[in-house]
Amino acid sequence: MRVMNSVRSKMVVIFASLLIVTILIVGLFAYSVARRSLLEAVRADLDSHVQQFYTFLKANPDMDFDVIEKLCNKDIVIGKSGFIFIVDTKGNLLIHKKAQGENWASKPHIREIITKKKGKIRFISPKTHTYKIASFKYLEDFDWIIVASAFENDFLSTPRKRLMAGLGSVGIGVAIAGALIIFLFTNLLIKPLFVVASTAEQVASRADLTQKVKILSHDEIGKVAEAFNSLVDSLHGMVLDVRVNAEKVTSASQQISSSTEEVNASIQEISSAVQQINKGAIAQSKRVEETLQILETSANSLKQVGKNGEVINRKMGEVREQAEKGQSSAEEAAGKITQLSDTVIGTAEVMKVLGERSRQIGEITGTITSIADQTNLLALNAAIEAARAGEAGRGFAVVAEEVRKLAESSAEAVKEIGGLINNIQTETNKAVSAIEVSTEEVREGKNRVVDIAHLLVEITRRVQEADDFLREMTAAINQQIQGIERVVGAVGEVATVAKQTVGTVEAVTASVEEQSATIEEVTTSAQELARLAMGLREGISKFRLREDISKFRLKENN
């Protein structure tokens, strides 16, 4: 709503300013034309009075001076206070209502009249300091200059009032019509922009990516709405891909964790079996030195060892298969995390572009603020000029004050917009920082999965070595069973072999313990990967997608 009000305020200020300026120009032009016409009529009236008095004196050269004086001072009145007076070429006021007998040759307007002797002049009255108009003509028979003068305001005051009243009525009518037109036009122009702003606010505040702007026009604002819809669609697809990949990572990490638990259990069984083998080998070494009567017992023990070796061999095969599966799962998880990393980086680039657009909008609001300040300064200068004009500029002063207030309102609105843009830039920067942190965490998860894959490769290799060794050991035990009858003559050799077997079993035990520790590390890494994937899914679940609405409706129908 603030966006709508601020834009509407700017448009109202612009159109209102144009309307006011137009009314003022038309009014000033009409007043100037009317004033010029009235002054021409006044000059013509003064010329007529001078010509009539000139003709009268020419026709009556012997008329008594007192009669002429009476005509000038009492009988002839021009306008409200205009009159005819007579001055000679030396500046003596021969006939004058207020200064008869004085010499005004030093006064500028009298000096100009004496110099020209015929014509018209406009001058400022020495007493009232207002403009007067004079028409004069030289009468050679008496060396007189007949002058008819009158104040401009005597003829302009009443028409001026009527004209100002008429212009005021017209101005009010035009202002009302213009205000209605401005209101309708701004509503028509601002409504689509308000729809875009409202939808963008819902997307930003609720993370609702199901919102779409209804395109009401195909102008620039319609293109903005279309671009916004495209942006929401792109973000929708991006979030959906991240959600799917996060679910895949979670599933893969769970599989790895399950596989490592199975491998760990198998290794524990192998360790137990190896310990049993170790005990049997020690017992065998001791009993070799005993009498031949216990050789049968030794043979039975060797048979049991052979069976245990076969069990161990089978278990080792299972361990190798599980390790290979874990390696494949780890490689697949690394690939998925790479895709997730690319998606997060793309999101960071989009957020940076959004921050740049916010910064450009901030520069535009700065320009608008500068324009509003300049408008305020112009309104102040206009008010000063109107004050200098006095009463005639009072109306213009009121208009200038209104313009100044509107400029201040515009500046305040732009400041509010600037504040909103700064908040948007701050939130965008926070989002970019959060995405960069997520990118680093995803990259770390990828490295851990790669390490898991390497460890699983090493486990596979070690298990293969142990399996080969057990196969060899089983074959040796079978040979010992087949040659039990010859054991009596080879007791010394059997003792040596028994000692070697003890050392080898101890080495196998140490190797199994190392493998057990490695599997525990793999399990821990898989659990950490699952935790990170779960956190990513929780973050993505804040976005509302169209697929979520479809699932919800499907559940309701069922």
CSV table of C-alpha atoms in Angstrom, one decimal, residues 203 207-211 227-243 343 346-348 350-351 540 543-546:
chain,number,residue,atom,x,y,z
A,203,VAL,CA,6.0,-14.3,-1.7
A,207,ALA,CA,7.7,-17.9,1.1
A,208,ASP,CA,4.6,-18.7,-0.9
A,209,LEU,CA,5.7,-19.7,-4.4
A,210,THR,CA,2.1,-20.6,-5.5
A,211,GLN,CA,1.2,-16.9,-6.0
A,227,ALA,CA,8.8,-11.0,-15.5
A,228,PHE,CA,7.8,-11.4,-11.8
A,229,ASN,CA,5.8,-14.6,-12.7
A,230,SER,CA,8.8,-16.0,-14.6
A,231,LEU,CA,11.0,-15.3,-11.6
A,232,VAL,CA,8.6,-17.1,-9.2
A,233,ASP,CA,8.4,-20.0,-11.6
A,234,SER,CA,12.2,-20.2,-11.7
A,235,LEU,CA,12.5,-20.0,-7.9
A,236,HIS,CA,9.7,-22.7,-7.6
A,237,GLY,CA,11.6,-25.1,-9.9
A,238,MET,CA,14.9,-24.4,-8.0
A,239,VAL,CA,13.4,-25.0,-4.6
A,240,LEU,CA,11.7,-28.2,-5.9
A,241,ASP,CA,15.0,-29.5,-7.2
A,242,VAL,CA,16.7,-28.8,-3.9
A,243,ARG,CA,13.9,-30.6,-2.0
A,343,THR,CA,21.8,-25.4,-7.1
A,346,GLY,CA,22.8,-20.6,-8.5
A,347,THR,CA,20.5,-19.4,-5.7
A,348,ALA,CA,23.3,-17.2,-4.3
A,350,VAL,CA,20.1,-14.9,-8.0
A,351,MET,CA,20.1,-13.3,-4.5
A,540,ILE,CA,13.3,-26.0,2.1
A,543,PHE,CA,8.6,-22.7,0.9
A,544,ARG,CA,5.0,-23.3,-0.2
A,545,LEU,CA,4.9,-25.0,-3.6
A,546,ARG,CA,2.0,-25.9,-5.9
